[in-house]
XYZ file of N, CA and C in Angstrom:
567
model
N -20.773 40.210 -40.475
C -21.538 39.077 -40.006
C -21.847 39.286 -38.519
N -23.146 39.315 -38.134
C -23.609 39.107 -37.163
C -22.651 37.849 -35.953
N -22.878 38.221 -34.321
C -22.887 36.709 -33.730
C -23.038 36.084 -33.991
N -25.409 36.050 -34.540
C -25.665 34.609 -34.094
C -25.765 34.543 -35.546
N -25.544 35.070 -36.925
C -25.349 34.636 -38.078
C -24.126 33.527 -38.148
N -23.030 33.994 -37.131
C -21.623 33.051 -37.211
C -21.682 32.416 -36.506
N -22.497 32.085 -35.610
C -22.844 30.721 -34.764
C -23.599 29.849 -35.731
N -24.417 30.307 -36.650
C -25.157 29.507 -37.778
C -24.431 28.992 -39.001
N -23.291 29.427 -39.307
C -22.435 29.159 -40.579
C -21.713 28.074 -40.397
N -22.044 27.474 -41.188
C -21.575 26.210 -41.880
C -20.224 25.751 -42.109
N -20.162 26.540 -43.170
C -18.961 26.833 -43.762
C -18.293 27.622 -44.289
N -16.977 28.064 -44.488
C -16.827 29.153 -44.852
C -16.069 28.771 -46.758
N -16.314 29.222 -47.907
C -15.953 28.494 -48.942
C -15.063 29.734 -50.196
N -13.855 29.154 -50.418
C -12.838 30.049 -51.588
C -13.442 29.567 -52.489
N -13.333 30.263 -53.480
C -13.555 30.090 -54.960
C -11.753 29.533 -55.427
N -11.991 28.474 -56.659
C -10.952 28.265 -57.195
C -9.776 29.393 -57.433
N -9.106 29.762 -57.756
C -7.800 30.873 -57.976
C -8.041 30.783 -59.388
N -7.922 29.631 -60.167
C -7.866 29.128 -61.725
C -8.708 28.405 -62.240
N -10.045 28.789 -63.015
C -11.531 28.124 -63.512
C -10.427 27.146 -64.650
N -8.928 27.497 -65.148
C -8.606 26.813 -66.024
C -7.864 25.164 -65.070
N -7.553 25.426 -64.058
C -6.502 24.160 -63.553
C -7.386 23.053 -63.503
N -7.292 21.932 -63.084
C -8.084 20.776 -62.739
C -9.254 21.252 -61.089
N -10.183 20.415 -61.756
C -11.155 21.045 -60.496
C -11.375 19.973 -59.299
N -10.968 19.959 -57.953
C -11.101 19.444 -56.883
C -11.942 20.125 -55.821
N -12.057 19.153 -54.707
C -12.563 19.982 -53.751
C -11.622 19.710 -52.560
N -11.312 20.690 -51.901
C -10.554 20.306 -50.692
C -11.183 20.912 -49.270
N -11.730 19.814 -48.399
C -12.629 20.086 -47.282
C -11.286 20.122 -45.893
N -11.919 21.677 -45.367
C -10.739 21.920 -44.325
C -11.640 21.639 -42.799
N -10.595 21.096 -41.940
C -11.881 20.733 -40.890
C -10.751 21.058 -39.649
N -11.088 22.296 -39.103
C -10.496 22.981 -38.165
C -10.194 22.487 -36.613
N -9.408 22.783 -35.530
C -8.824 22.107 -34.602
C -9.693 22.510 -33.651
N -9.944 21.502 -32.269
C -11.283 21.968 -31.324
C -11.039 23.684 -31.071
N -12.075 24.576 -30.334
C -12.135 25.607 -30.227
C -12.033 26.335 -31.479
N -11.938 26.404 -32.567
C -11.424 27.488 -33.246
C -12.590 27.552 -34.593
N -12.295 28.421 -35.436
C -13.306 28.382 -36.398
C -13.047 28.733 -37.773
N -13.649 28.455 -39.071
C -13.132 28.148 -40.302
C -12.751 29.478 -40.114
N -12.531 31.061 -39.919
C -11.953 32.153 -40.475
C -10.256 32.042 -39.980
N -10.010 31.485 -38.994
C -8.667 31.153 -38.272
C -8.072 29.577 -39.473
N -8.737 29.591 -39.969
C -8.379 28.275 -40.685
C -8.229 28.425 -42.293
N -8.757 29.737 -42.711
C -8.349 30.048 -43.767
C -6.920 30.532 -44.676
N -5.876 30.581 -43.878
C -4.829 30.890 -44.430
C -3.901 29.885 -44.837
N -4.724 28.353 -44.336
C -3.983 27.286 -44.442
C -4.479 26.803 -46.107
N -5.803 26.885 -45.861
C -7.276 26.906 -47.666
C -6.097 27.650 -48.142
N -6.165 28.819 -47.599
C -5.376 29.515 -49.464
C -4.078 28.878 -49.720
N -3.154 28.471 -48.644
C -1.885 27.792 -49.044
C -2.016 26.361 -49.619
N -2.798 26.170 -49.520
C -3.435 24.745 -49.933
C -3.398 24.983 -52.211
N -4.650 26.176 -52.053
C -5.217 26.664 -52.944
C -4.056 26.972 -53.906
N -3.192 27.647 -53.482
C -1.679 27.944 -53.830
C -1.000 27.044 -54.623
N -1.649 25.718 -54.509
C -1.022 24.632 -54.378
C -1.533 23.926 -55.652
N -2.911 24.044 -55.893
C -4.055 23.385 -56.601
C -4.921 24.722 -56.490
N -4.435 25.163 -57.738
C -5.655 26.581 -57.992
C -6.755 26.151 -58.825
N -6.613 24.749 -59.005
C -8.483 24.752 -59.607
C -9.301 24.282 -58.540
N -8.978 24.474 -57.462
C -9.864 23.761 -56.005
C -10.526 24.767 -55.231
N -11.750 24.504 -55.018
C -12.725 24.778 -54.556
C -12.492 24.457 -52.761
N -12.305 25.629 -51.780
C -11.599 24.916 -50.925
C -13.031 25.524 -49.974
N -13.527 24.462 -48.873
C -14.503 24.886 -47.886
C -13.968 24.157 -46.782
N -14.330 24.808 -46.051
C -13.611 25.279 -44.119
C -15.185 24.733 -43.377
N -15.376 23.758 -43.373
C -16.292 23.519 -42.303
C -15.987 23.610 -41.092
N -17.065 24.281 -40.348
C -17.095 24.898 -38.644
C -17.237 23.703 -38.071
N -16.881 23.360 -37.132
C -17.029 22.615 -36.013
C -18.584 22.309 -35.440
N -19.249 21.470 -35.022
C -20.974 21.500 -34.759
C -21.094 21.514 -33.810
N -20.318 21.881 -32.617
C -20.778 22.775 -31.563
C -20.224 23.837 -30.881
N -20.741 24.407 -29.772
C -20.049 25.293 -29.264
C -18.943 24.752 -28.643
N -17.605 25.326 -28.781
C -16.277 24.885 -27.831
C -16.507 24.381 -26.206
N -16.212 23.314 -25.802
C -16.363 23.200 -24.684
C -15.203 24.069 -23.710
N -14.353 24.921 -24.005
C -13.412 25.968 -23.457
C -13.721 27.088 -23.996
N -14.363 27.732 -24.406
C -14.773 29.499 -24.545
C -14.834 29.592 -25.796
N -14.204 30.143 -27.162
C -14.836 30.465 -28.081
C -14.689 29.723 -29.266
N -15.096 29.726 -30.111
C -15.056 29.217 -31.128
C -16.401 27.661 -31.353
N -15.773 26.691 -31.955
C -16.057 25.199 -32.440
C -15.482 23.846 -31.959
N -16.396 23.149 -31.487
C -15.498 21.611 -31.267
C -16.641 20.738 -32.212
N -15.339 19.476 -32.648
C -16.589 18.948 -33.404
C -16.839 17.863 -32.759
N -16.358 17.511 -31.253
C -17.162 16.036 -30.729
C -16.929 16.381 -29.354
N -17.416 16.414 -28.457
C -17.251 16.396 -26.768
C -16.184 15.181 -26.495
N -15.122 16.097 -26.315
C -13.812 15.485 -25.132
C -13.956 15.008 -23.768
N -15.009 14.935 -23.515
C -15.034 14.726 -21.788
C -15.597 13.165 -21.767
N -15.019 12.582 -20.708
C -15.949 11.247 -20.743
C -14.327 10.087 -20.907
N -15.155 8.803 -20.843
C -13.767 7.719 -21.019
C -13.632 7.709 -22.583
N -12.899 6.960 -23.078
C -12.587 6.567 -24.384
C -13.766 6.041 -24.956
N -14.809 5.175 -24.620
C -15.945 4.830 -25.206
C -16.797 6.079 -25.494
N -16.835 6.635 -24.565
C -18.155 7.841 -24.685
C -17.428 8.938 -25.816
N -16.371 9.222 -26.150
C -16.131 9.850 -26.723
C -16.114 9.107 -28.047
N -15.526 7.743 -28.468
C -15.946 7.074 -29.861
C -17.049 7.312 -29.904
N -18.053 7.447 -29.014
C -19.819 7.691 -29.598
C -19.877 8.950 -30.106
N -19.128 9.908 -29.185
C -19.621 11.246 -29.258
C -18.829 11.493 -30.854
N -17.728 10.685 -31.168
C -17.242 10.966 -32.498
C -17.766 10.372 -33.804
N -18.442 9.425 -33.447
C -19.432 8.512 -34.119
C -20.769 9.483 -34.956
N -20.885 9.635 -33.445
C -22.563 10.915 -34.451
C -21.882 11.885 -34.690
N -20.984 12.740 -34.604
C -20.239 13.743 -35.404
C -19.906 13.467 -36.670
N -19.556 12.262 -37.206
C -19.082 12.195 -38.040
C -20.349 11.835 -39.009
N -21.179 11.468 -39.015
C -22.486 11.125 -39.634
C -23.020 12.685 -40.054
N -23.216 13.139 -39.402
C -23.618 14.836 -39.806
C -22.373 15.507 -40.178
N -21.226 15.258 -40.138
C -20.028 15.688 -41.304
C -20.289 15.590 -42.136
N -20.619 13.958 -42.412
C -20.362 12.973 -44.241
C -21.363 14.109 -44.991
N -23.074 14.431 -43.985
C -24.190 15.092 -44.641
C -23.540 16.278 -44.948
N -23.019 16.866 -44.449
C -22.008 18.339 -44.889
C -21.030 18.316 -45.986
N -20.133 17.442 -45.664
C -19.343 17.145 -46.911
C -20.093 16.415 -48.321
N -21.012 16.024 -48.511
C -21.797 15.808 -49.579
C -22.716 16.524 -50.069
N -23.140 17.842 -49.094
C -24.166 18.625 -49.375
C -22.512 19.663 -50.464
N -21.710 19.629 -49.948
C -20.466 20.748 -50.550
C -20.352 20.138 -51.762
N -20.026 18.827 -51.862
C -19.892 18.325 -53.294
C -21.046 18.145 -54.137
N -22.179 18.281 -53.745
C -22.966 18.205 -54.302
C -23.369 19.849 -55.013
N -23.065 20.500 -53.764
C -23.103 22.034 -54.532
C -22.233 22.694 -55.602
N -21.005 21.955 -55.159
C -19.761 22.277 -56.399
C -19.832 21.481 -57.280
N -20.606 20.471 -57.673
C -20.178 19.464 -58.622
C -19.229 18.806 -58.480
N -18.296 18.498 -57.577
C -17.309 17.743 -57.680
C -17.116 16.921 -57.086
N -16.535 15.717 -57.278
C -17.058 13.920 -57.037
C -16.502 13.520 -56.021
N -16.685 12.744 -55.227
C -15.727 11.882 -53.811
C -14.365 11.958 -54.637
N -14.089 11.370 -56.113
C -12.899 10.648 -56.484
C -11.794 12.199 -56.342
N -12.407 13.385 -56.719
C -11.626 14.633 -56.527
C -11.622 15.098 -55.632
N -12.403 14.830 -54.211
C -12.288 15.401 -52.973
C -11.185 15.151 -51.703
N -10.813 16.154 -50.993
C -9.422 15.352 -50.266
C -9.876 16.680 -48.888
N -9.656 15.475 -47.442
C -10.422 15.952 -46.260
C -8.636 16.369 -46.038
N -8.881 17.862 -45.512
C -7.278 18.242 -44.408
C -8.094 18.772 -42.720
N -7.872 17.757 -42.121
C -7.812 18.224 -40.955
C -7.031 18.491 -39.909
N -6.948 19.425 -38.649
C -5.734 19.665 -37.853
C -6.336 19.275 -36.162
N -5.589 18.625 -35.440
C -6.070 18.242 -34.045
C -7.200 17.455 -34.102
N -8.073 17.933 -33.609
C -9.454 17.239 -33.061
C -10.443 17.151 -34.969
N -10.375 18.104 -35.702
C -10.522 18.090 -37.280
C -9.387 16.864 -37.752
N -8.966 16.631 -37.513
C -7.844 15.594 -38.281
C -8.379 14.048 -37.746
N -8.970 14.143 -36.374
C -9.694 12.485 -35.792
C -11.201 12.842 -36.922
N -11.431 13.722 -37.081
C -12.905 13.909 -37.674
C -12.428 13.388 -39.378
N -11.032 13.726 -39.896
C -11.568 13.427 -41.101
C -10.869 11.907 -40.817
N -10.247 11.570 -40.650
C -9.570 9.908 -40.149
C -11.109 8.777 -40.064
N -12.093 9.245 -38.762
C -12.768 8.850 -38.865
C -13.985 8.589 -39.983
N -14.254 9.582 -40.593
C -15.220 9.880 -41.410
C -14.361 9.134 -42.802
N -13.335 9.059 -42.674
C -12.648 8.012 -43.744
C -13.137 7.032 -43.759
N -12.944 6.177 -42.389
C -13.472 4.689 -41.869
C -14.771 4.566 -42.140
N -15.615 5.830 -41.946
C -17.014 5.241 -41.843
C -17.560 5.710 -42.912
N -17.367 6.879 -43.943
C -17.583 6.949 -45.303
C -16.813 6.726 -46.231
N -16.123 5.562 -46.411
C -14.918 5.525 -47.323
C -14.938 5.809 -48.880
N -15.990 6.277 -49.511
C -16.450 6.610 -51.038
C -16.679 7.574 -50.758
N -16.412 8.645 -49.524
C -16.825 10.356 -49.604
C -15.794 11.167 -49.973
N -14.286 10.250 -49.983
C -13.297 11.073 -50.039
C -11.753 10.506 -50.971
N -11.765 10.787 -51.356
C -10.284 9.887 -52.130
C -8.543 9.951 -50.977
N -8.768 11.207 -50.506
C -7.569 11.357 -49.871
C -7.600 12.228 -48.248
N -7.025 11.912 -47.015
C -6.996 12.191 -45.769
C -5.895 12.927 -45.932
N -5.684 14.195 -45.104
C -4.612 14.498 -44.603
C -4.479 14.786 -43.186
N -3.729 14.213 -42.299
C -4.200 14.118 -40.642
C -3.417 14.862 -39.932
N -2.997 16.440 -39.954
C -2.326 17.208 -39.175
C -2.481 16.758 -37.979
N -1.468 16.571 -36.978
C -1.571 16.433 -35.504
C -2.845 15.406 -34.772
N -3.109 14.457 -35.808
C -4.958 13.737 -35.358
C -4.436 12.493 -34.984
N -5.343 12.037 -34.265
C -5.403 10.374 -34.024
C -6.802 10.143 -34.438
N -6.565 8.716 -34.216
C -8.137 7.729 -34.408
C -8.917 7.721 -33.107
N -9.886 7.843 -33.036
C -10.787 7.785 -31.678
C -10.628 6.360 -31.726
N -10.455 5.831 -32.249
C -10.435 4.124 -31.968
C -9.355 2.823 -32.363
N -8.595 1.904 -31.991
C -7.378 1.519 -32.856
C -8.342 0.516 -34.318
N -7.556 0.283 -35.375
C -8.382 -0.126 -36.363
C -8.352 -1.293 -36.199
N -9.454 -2.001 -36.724
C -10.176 -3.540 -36.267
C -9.742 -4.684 -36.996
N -9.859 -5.709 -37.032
C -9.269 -6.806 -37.559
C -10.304 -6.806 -38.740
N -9.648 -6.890 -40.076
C -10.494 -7.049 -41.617
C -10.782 -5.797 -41.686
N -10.334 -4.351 -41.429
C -10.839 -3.180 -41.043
C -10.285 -2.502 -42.239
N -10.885 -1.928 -43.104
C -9.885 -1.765 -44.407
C -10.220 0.404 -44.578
N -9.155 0.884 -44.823
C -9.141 2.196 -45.130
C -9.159 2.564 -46.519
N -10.247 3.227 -47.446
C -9.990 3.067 -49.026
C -9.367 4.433 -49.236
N -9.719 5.597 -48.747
C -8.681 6.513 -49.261
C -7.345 6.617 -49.109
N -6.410 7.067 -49.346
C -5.461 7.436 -49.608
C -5.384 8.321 -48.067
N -3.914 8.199 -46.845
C -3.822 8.777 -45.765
C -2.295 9.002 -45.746
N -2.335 10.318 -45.442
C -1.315 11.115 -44.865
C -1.179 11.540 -43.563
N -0.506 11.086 -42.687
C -0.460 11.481 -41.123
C 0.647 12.790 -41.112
N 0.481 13.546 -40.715
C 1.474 14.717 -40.061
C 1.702 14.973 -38.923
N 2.804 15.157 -37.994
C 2.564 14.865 -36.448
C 4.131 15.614 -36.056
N 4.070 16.167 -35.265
C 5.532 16.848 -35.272
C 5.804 16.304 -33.861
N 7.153 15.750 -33.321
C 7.622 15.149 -33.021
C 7.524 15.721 -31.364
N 7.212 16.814 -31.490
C 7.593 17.373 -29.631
C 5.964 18.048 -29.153
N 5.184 17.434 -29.857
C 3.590 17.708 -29.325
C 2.770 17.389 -28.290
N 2.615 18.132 -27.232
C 2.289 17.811 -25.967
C 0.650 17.636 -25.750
N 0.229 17.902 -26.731
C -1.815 17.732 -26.611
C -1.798 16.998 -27.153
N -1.348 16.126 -28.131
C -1.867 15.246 -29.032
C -0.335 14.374 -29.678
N 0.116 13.614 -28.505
C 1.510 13.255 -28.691
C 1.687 12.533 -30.026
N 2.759 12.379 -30.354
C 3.313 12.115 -31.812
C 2.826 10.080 -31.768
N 2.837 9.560 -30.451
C 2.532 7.819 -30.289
C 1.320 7.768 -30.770
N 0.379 9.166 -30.940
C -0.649 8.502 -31.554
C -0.815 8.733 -33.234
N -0.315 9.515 -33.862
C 0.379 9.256 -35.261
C 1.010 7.833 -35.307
N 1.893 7.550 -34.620
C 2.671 6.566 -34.812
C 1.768 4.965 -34.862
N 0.800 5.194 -33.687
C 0.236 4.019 -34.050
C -1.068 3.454 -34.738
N -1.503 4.906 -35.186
C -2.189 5.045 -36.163
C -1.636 4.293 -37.651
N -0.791 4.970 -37.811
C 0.533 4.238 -39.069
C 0.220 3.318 -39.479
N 0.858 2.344 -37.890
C 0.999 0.466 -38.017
C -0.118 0.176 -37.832
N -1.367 0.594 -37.562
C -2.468 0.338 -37.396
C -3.334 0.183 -38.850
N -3.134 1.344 -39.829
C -3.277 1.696 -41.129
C -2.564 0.335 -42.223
N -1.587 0.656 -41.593
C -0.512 -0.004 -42.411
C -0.668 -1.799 -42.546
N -0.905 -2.100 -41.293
C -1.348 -3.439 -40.813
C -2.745 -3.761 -42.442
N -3.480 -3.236 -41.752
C -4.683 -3.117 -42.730
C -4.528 -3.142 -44.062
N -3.347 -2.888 -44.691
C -3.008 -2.862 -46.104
C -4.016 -1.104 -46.610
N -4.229 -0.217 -46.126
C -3.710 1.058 -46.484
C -3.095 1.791 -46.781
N -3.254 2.248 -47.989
C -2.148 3.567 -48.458
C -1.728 4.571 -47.638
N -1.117 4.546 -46.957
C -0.543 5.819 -45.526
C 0.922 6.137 -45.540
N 1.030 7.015 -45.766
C 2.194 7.468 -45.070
C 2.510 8.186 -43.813
């Protein structure tokens, strides 16, 4: 693959392991800077896991604001400017993640978003704001760009992961993501 061919790619996508197991899709959404080929060894352990799944690694939609790779929303700015900047990111996600299910055949109700860092606020969010795109979140190391709102309801299914001694993305914001979720009457753990 070319540079500017891999500056153009989308996504990067496994084929199931087993055409016989149950068929899902599992959308991987990688940590700022980095890019779906660094993110593939997590797809196959995943895959490992659920060999009838169709697993795609969406790239990040822009260039890294620190040197190489993907970010998928501009970090710079106060807390408002960045809910915007995560706002229209996530709108041209949902179009990505539906163009994938639409290519695999396989439905929101079988699809499940894993994201890690700055990919983990992307699928959290894109929960909130497409809640029929996905049945299940998994939020490696992510927070919410925003705390959740009063009558604010989460329909998929959320898993937070957050390891306890994390210095970029401290564990208080898992945590209050949780009671935030939880408040809401969401399925979270």
């Amino acid at each position: 693959m070319t540079p500017s061919e891999h500056e153009d790619q989308l996504w990067l996508e496994l084929p199931p392991i087993s055409r016989r197991a149950p068929k899902r899709l599992l959308v991987f959404l990688h940590g700022a800077g980095s890019c779906p080929e660094v993110f593939a060894p997590v797809a196959i352990a995943w895959q490992l896991k659920f060999p009838g799944a169709t697993a795609a690694i969406l790239q990040g939609l822009m260039p890294a604001a620190a040197g190489s790779g993907h970010d998928w929303f501009d970090m710079r700015g106060d807390t408002r400017r960045r809910a915007a900047s995560v706002d229209k990111a996530v709108n041209e996600l949902a179009r990505r993640v539906k163009t994938v299910q639409d290519e695999s055949g396989i439905e929101p109700c079988d699809t499940t978003l894993v994201g890690f860092s700055q990919g983990a606020t992307m699928a959290l969010e894109l929960a909130r704001a497409h809640p029929r795109l996905s049945a299940i979140v998994v939020a490696y190391a992510g927070r919410l760009s925003r705390p959740i709102r009063d009558n604010e309801q989460m329909r998929p299914t959320v898993h937070l992961i957050h390891g306890e001694l994390d210095s970029l993305v401290p564990v208080v914001h898992a945590k209050q993501a949780l009671r935030g979720l939880q408040a809401s009457g969401a399925d979270v753990t």
